Amino acid sequence: MPMTNFQNALFGMGNPLLDISAVVDKDFLDKYGLKPNDQILAEEKHKALFDEIVKKSKVEYHAGGSTQNSVKIAQWMIQEPHKVATFFGCIGTDHFSEILKQKAAEAHVDAHYYEQSQEPTGTCAACITGDNRSLVANLAAANCYNKEKHLDVDSNWSLVEKARVYYIAGFFLTVSPESILKVAKHASDNNKIFGLNLSAPFISQFFKEPLMKVMPYVDIVFGNETEAATFAKEQGFETEDIAEIARRVQSLPKVNKNRQRIVVFTQGREDTVATVGDKVKIFPVLDIDQNDIVDTNGAGDAFVGGFLSELVQEKPLEECIRAGHYAANVIIRRVGCTFPEKPDFH
């Protein structure tokens, strides 16, 4: 594929968050009613958690937000040209927003943030215990994304039109389902590829309606084993078999009949499961010594990022998954969703 018309070929939209990451103990999790491995939205009872986690001895700040992580990883895997990846999301006008802008620029992502001063930039507390991570997101500004004031603006929408591959994490369904639908319909109408992540069990449970409204336009569904099981339960699939769930998700109604839906479920250290045509195949992940795992925060995002980096170059599914496994393997050796200068993927 010629790399010349490659700029803005990959479009992502989501919640730009600053990750505040620290190693905590079980007492900390219990105090705030957290599961070791989960993703939730912050409630009133978590306010003090953010004050407490920043006082931890080894607290680290990293640019985060699920979709933003994925498009950054995709850009890192591609390296050249810069700005293959576009990102939209809402931030505040504060110190944290400056960090996010700087980090996006350093990652060579073409970030176009909607900036407002009502709410501060969103944060995500990443509470690390062993190789688990419990994420508590305080969306704040991220929740203020406005379709009319940003996505619909001609200069922004033209960037959407430039793209060939679209990716949005399910998390954004809590913010602007109408923005997701507009992008998903555009992709479907123009036979482009639209990917969506199930993102967290609570999306399938409490945002079922917006999720199922966009599903007919989704070409690729991503998720992990827990999210797959929750989705299946909520949809009344009456099976816990991950391959069968993948089959069932694949056969949900779809508008663009030119593309058969692809379903990809990761399972941590276990094999990745994906639909290949009418079959479901398993793809083993790369081996890693437990001692080399620093933290698993961002592993799922990295998998998608690696996957998208090959997809946008029109590589076959097997290659996309191999790149996803590679990227995830790199990320779990580091704190947060961070990466070395260059990838070593062949």
Short mmCIF file of C-alpha atoms in Angstrom, two decimals:
data_model
loop_
_atom_site.label_atom_id
_atom_site.label_comp_id
_atom_site.label_asym_id
_atom_site.label_seq_id
_atom_site.Cartn_x
_atom_site.Cartn_y
_atom_site.Cartn_z
CA MET A 1 0.00 0.00 0.00
CA PRO A 2 1.38 3.47 -0.85
CA MET A 3 2.05 5.30 2.40
CA THR A 4 1.41 8.70 0.82
CA ASN A 5 -2.36 8.91 1.34
CA PHE A 6 -1.89 7.37 4.72
CA GLN A 7 -2.30 10.43 6.92
CA ASN A 8 -5.45 10.39 9.07
CA ALA A 9 -6.26 6.90 7.74
CA LEU A 10 -7.06 5.71 11.27
CA PHE A 11 -9.69 7.58 13.28
CA GLY A 12 -10.31 7.20 17.00
CA MET A 13 -12.68 9.02 19.33
CA GLY A 14 -13.00 8.59 23.07
CA ASN A 15 -12.27 9.76 26.60
CA PRO A 16 -8.84 11.38 26.92
CA LEU A 17 -7.77 10.71 30.50
CA LEU A 18 -4.61 11.19 32.51
CA ASP A 19 -3.74 7.91 34.23
CA ILE A 20 -2.64 8.22 37.84
CA SER A 21 -0.97 4.89 38.53
CA ALA A 22 0.27 3.41 41.80
CA VAL A 23 0.84 0.04 43.41
CA VAL A 24 -1.69 -0.47 46.21
CA ASP A 25 -2.59 -3.29 48.62
CA LYS A 26 -5.75 -5.31 49.17
CA ASP A 27 -6.77 -3.03 52.06
CA PHE A 28 -6.80 -0.07 49.67
CA LEU A 29 -9.04 -1.98 47.22
CA ASP A 30 -11.36 -3.08 50.04
CA LYS A 31 -11.58 0.41 51.48
CA TYR A 32 -13.02 1.70 48.21
CA GLY A 33 -14.97 -1.45 47.34
CA LEU A 34 -12.84 -2.25 44.27
CA LYS A 35 -12.35 -5.58 42.52
CA PRO A 36 -8.68 -6.37 41.74
CA ASN A 37 -9.27 -6.46 37.98
CA ASP A 38 -12.05 -4.14 36.87
CA GLN A 39 -12.94 -0.86 35.19
CA ILE A 40 -15.56 1.41 36.70
CA LEU A 41 -16.71 5.00 36.64
CA ALA A 42 -15.92 6.99 39.79
CA GLU A 43 -18.76 7.62 42.24
CA GLU A 44 -18.99 9.97 45.21
CA LYS A 45 -17.38 7.32 47.48
CA HIS A 46 -14.24 7.32 45.31
CA LYS A 47 -13.48 11.05 45.65
CA ALA A 48 -11.02 10.43 48.49
CA LEU A 49 -9.34 7.65 46.49
CA PHE A 50 -7.89 10.22 44.06
CA ASP A 51 -6.52 12.29 46.96
CA GLU A 52 -5.02 9.18 48.54
CA ILE A 53 -3.45 7.61 45.44
CA VAL A 54 -1.46 10.73 44.51
CA LYS A 55 0.21 10.55 47.93
CA LYS A 56 1.55 7.02 47.26
CA SER A 57 5.35 6.91 47.17
CA LYS A 58 5.71 5.79 43.57
CA VAL A 59 2.78 7.42 41.84
CA GLU A 60 3.17 7.87 38.07
CA TYR A 61 1.26 10.03 35.61
CA HIS A 62 0.70 8.83 32.05
CA ALA A 63 -1.52 9.90 29.19
CA GLY A 64 -4.36 7.40 29.05
CA GLY A 65 -7.92 6.83 27.95
CA SER A 66 -8.63 3.54 26.22
CA THR A 67 -9.13 4.71 22.63
CA GLN A 68 -6.35 7.28 22.84
CA ASN A 69 -3.98 4.55 24.08
CA SER A 70 -4.91 2.32 21.14
CA VAL A 71 -4.43 4.91 18.41
CA LYS A 72 -1.11 5.95 20.00
CA ILE A 73 0.12 2.35 19.97
CA ALA A 74 -1.03 1.98 16.36
CA GLN A 75 0.94 5.11 15.42
CA TRP A 76 3.98 3.83 17.35
CA MET A 77 3.84 0.50 15.50
CA ILE A 78 3.58 2.30 12.13
CA GLN A 79 6.26 4.91 13.00
CA GLU A 80 6.27 6.70 9.61
CA PRO A 81 4.50 8.72 8.33
CA HIS A 82 3.40 10.67 11.37
CA LYS A 83 -0.26 11.49 11.99
CA VAL A 84 -1.68 8.31 10.48
CA ALA A 85 -3.86 8.29 13.59
CA THR A 86 -6.44 10.99 14.36
CA PHE A 87 -8.00 11.36 17.80
CA PHE A 88 -11.04 13.33 19.02
CA GLY A 89 -12.09 13.80 22.64
CA CYS A 90 -12.82 16.44 25.24
CA ILE A 91 -10.37 17.97 27.74
CA GLY A 92 -10.27 20.89 30.16
CA THR A 93 -8.06 23.97 30.11
CA ASP A 94 -5.68 23.01 32.90
CA HIS A 95 -2.26 21.53 33.63
CA PHE A 96 -3.43 17.97 32.90
CA SER A 97 -4.78 19.00 29.49
CA GLU A 98 -1.38 20.46 28.63
CA ILE A 99 0.23 17.11 29.49
CA LEU A 100 -2.25 15.22 27.29
CA LYS A 101 -1.65 17.57 24.35
CA GLN A 102 2.11 17.28 24.76
CA LYS A 103 1.98 13.47 24.98
CA ALA A 104 -0.25 13.18 21.90
CA ALA A 105 2.16 15.40 19.95
CA GLU A 106 5.15 13.33 21.12
CA ALA A 107 3.33 10.20 19.93
CA HIS A 108 2.73 11.88 16.52
CA VAL A 109 -1.02 11.43 16.82
CA ASP A 110 -3.13 14.10 15.13
CA ALA A 111 -5.20 14.98 18.20
CA HIS A 112 -8.02 17.48 17.85
CA TYR A 113 -9.42 18.02 21.31
CA TYR A 114 -12.65 19.79 22.11
CA GLU A 115 -11.54 22.15 24.87
CA GLN A 116 -13.95 23.53 27.45
CA SER A 117 -13.49 25.18 30.85
CA GLN A 118 -16.61 23.93 32.70
CA GLU A 119 -14.93 20.70 33.79
CA PRO A 120 -11.29 19.76 34.51
CA THR A 121 -9.45 17.19 32.39
CA GLY A 122 -10.52 13.63 33.18
CA THR A 123 -8.36 11.28 35.22
CA CYS A 124 -8.17 7.54 35.76
CA ALA A 125 -6.81 5.99 38.95
CA ALA A 126 -4.97 2.78 38.07
CA CYS A 127 -4.74 0.76 41.27
CA ILE A 128 -2.11 -1.92 40.67
CA THR A 129 -1.88 -5.15 42.69
CA GLY A 130 0.43 -7.80 41.23
CA ASP A 131 -0.55 -8.37 37.61
CA ASN A 132 -4.05 -6.99 38.20
CA ARG A 133 -5.22 -3.46 37.71
CA SER A 134 -8.40 -1.83 38.97
CA LEU A 135 -9.30 1.28 37.02
CA VAL A 136 -11.48 4.06 38.40
CA ALA A 137 -12.26 6.74 35.84
CA ASN A 138 -13.32 10.25 36.76
CA LEU A 139 -14.42 11.38 33.30
CA ALA A 140 -14.99 15.06 34.16
CA ALA A 141 -14.18 16.96 30.93
CA ALA A 142 -14.21 13.76 28.85
CA ASN A 143 -17.94 13.54 29.56
CA CYS A 144 -18.49 16.96 27.97
CA TYR A 145 -17.75 15.95 24.38
CA ASN A 146 -20.22 17.77 22.16
CA LYS A 147 -21.20 16.45 18.72
CA GLU A 148 -22.59 19.76 17.43
CA LYS A 149 -19.66 21.81 18.71
CA HIS A 150 -16.91 19.46 17.57
CA LEU A 151 -17.64 16.38 15.44
CA ASP A 152 -20.10 18.20 13.14
CA VAL A 153 -17.72 21.11 12.50
CA ASP A 154 -16.63 20.88 8.84
CA SER A 155 -12.88 21.00 9.51
CA ASN A 156 -13.24 18.13 11.99
CA TRP A 157 -15.71 16.05 9.98
CA SER A 158 -13.40 16.22 6.96
CA LEU A 159 -10.80 14.36 9.04
CA VAL A 160 -13.41 11.67 9.73
CA GLU A 161 -14.06 11.39 6.00
CA LYS A 162 -10.33 10.98 5.29
CA ALA A 163 -10.14 7.84 7.42
CA ARG A 164 -10.47 4.23 6.24
CA VAL A 165 -10.49 2.52 9.62
CA TYR A 166 -12.44 3.70 12.68
CA TYR A 167 -12.07 2.60 16.27
CA ILE A 168 -14.03 3.63 19.35
CA ALA A 169 -13.93 2.02 22.77
CA GLY A 170 -17.32 1.15 24.26
CA PHE A 171 -16.51 3.54 27.12
CA PHE A 172 -17.50 6.43 24.86
CA LEU A 173 -21.08 5.08 24.74
CA THR A 174 -21.56 6.69 28.17
CA VAL A 175 -20.56 10.07 26.74
CA SER A 176 -21.81 10.60 23.20
CA PRO A 177 -23.64 7.68 21.57
CA GLU A 178 -24.91 10.05 18.86
CA SER A 179 -21.31 10.85 17.86
CA ILE A 180 -20.49 7.13 17.67
CA LEU A 181 -23.55 6.46 15.51
CA LYS A 182 -22.69 9.24 13.09
CA VAL A 183 -19.16 7.87 12.59
CA ALA A 184 -20.33 4.23 12.46
CA LYS A 185 -22.98 5.01 9.84
CA HIS A 186 -20.44 6.92 7.76
CA ALA A 187 -18.14 3.89 7.82
CA SER A 188 -20.96 1.50 6.96
CA ASP A 189 -22.32 3.67 4.13
CA ASN A 190 -18.87 3.95 2.58
CA ASN A 191 -17.79 0.33 3.07
CA LYS A 192 -15.04 1.35 5.49
CA ILE A 193 -14.10 -0.55 8.66
CA PHE A 194 -15.60 0.36 12.03
CA GLY A 195 -14.26 -1.30 15.21
CA LEU A 196 -15.84 -1.16 18.66
CA ASN A 197 -14.62 -2.50 21.99
CA LEU A 198 -16.92 -3.94 24.65
CA SER A 199 -14.47 -2.21 27.04
CA ALA A 200 -15.94 -3.23 30.42
CA PRO A 201 -18.71 -5.37 31.87
CA PHE A 202 -20.71 -2.30 32.94
CA ILE A 203 -21.07 -1.19 29.31
CA SER A 204 -22.90 -4.41 28.35
CA GLN A 205 -24.96 -4.23 31.54
CA PHE A 206 -25.99 -0.58 31.84
CA PHE A 207 -25.48 0.85 28.35
CA LYS A 208 -27.10 -1.99 26.48
CA GLU A 209 -29.42 0.22 24.43
CA PRO A 210 -26.78 2.52 22.87
CA LEU A 211 -24.45 -0.49 22.46
CA MET A 212 -27.01 -2.49 20.50
CA LYS A 213 -28.01 0.55 18.47
CA VAL A 214 -24.48 0.84 17.09
CA MET A 215 -23.84 -2.93 16.78
CA PRO A 216 -25.40 -3.27 13.28
CA TYR A 217 -22.66 -0.94 11.99
CA VAL A 218 -19.76 -2.68 13.75
CA ASP A 219 -17.31 -4.60 11.51
CA ILE A 220 -14.94 -5.66 14.28
CA VAL A 221 -15.91 -6.34 17.89
CA PHE A 222 -13.09 -6.44 20.44
CA GLY A 223 -13.32 -7.54 24.06
CA ASN A 224 -11.76 -9.68 26.76
CA GLU A 225 -13.12 -12.89 28.26
CA THR A 226 -14.98 -11.17 31.12
CA GLU A 227 -16.62 -8.64 28.82
CA ALA A 228 -17.58 -11.40 26.37
CA ALA A 229 -19.20 -13.43 29.16
CA THR A 230 -21.10 -10.41 30.48
CA PHE A 231 -22.30 -9.46 27.01
CA ALA A 232 -23.49 -13.03 26.40
CA LYS A 233 -25.35 -13.09 29.70
CA GLU A 234 -27.01 -9.73 29.08
CA GLN A 235 -28.06 -10.78 25.58
CA GLY A 236 -29.47 -14.09 26.82
CA PHE A 237 -27.05 -16.23 24.77
CA GLU A 238 -27.18 -18.93 27.47
CA THR A 239 -23.61 -20.07 26.83
CA GLU A 240 -20.30 -19.42 28.55
CA ASP A 241 -18.25 -20.97 25.76
CA ILE A 242 -16.12 -18.14 24.39
CA ALA A 243 -15.95 -19.54 20.85
CA GLU A 244 -19.73 -19.89 20.78
CA ILE A 245 -20.14 -16.34 22.11
CA ALA A 246 -17.85 -15.11 19.31
CA ARG A 247 -20.02 -16.93 16.75
CA ARG A 248 -23.19 -15.46 18.19
CA VAL A 249 -21.79 -11.91 18.23
CA GLN A 250 -20.64 -12.37 14.64
CA SER A 251 -24.15 -13.32 13.53
CA LEU A 252 -25.92 -10.34 15.17
CA PRO A 253 -27.71 -8.15 12.56
CA LYS A 254 -25.40 -6.12 10.32
CA VAL A 255 -26.16 -3.31 7.87
CA ASN A 256 -23.18 -3.51 5.51
CA LYS A 257 -23.39 -7.03 4.09
CA ASN A 258 -20.16 -6.57 2.08
CA ARG A 259 -18.11 -7.21 5.21
CA GLN A 260 -18.62 -10.17 7.49
CA ARG A 261 -18.26 -9.10 11.10
CA ILE A 262 -15.03 -10.12 12.83
CA VAL A 263 -15.04 -10.84 16.56
CA VAL A 264 -11.79 -10.87 18.55
CA PHE A 265 -11.72 -11.84 22.22
CA THR A 266 -8.49 -11.71 24.22
CA GLN A 267 -8.09 -13.75 27.41
CA GLY A 268 -5.07 -12.33 29.20
CA ARG A 269 -2.35 -15.01 29.20
CA GLU A 270 -4.70 -17.52 27.52
CA ASP A 271 -5.21 -17.83 23.75
CA THR A 272 -6.96 -15.14 21.77
CA VAL A 273 -10.17 -16.29 20.09
CA ALA A 274 -11.27 -14.83 16.74
CA THR A 275 -13.77 -15.51 14.01
CA VAL A 276 -12.10 -16.28 10.69
CA GLY A 277 -14.78 -16.46 8.03
CA ASP A 278 -17.35 -18.92 9.37
CA LYS A 279 -14.87 -20.58 11.72
CA VAL A 280 -13.59 -19.64 15.16
CA LYS A 281 -9.84 -20.00 15.56
CA ILE A 282 -7.49 -19.69 18.49
CA PHE A 283 -4.28 -17.69 18.42
CA PRO A 284 -1.73 -18.32 21.19
CA VAL A 285 -0.25 -15.24 22.85
CA LEU A 286 3.49 -14.71 23.25
CA ASP A 287 5.01 -16.43 26.28
CA ILE A 288 6.15 -14.17 29.07
CA ASP A 289 7.72 -14.88 32.46
CA GLN A 290 5.39 -13.76 35.30
CA ASN A 291 8.34 -11.82 36.75
CA ASP A 292 8.60 -9.69 33.61
CA ILE A 293 5.05 -8.39 33.98
CA VAL A 294 5.23 -4.91 35.49
CA ASP A 295 1.55 -4.08 35.13
CA THR A 296 -1.24 -5.13 32.79
CA ASN A 297 -2.82 -1.67 32.57
CA GLY A 298 -3.15 -0.88 28.86
CA ALA A 299 -2.59 -4.45 27.65
CA GLY A 300 -6.01 -4.65 25.99
CA ASP A 301 -5.61 -1.18 24.50
CA ALA A 302 -2.17 -2.16 23.20
CA PHE A 303 -3.54 -5.32 21.61
CA VAL A 304 -6.09 -3.25 19.69
CA GLY A 305 -3.43 -0.69 18.76
CA GLY A 306 -1.16 -3.35 17.29
CA PHE A 307 -4.11 -4.92 15.51
CA LEU A 308 -5.18 -1.57 13.99
CA SER A 309 -1.64 -0.76 12.83
CA GLU A 310 -1.72 -3.76 10.48
CA LEU A 311 -5.42 -3.46 9.62
CA VAL A 312 -4.95 0.07 8.31
CA GLN A 313 -2.24 -1.36 6.02
CA GLU A 314 -4.77 -3.96 4.79
CA LYS A 315 -2.89 -6.92 6.22
CA PRO A 316 -4.70 -10.23 6.84
CA LEU A 317 -6.40 -10.95 10.17
CA GLU A 318 -3.67 -13.33 11.34
CA GLU A 319 -1.08 -10.55 10.96
CA CYS A 320 -3.30 -8.07 12.78
CA ILE A 321 -3.61 -10.45 15.73
CA ARG A 322 0.14 -11.19 15.73
CA ALA A 323 0.85 -7.44 15.89
CA GLY A 324 -1.71 -7.09 18.68
CA HIS A 325 -0.01 -9.82 20.70
CA TYR A 326 3.37 -8.21 20.12
CA ALA A 327 2.21 -4.75 21.28
CA ALA A 328 0.48 -6.14 24.39
CA ASN A 329 3.61 -8.13 25.27
CA VAL A 330 5.67 -4.91 25.13
CA ILE A 331 3.22 -2.88 27.22
CA ILE A 332 2.88 -5.30 30.14
CA ARG A 333 6.63 -5.04 30.77
CA ARG A 334 6.21 -1.31 31.48
CA VAL A 335 4.18 0.94 33.76
CA GLY A 336 0.92 2.18 32.23
CA CYS A 337 0.37 2.26 28.51
CA THR A 338 3.91 3.37 27.63
CA PHE A 339 6.31 2.05 25.03
CA PRO A 340 10.00 2.10 24.06
CA GLU A 341 11.22 4.37 21.30
CA LYS A 342 10.75 1.91 18.45
CA PRO A 343 8.92 -1.37 17.96
CA ASP A 344 10.79 -4.56 17.08
CA PHE A 345 7.98 -6.24 15.16
CA HIS A 346 8.71 -8.13 11.94
#
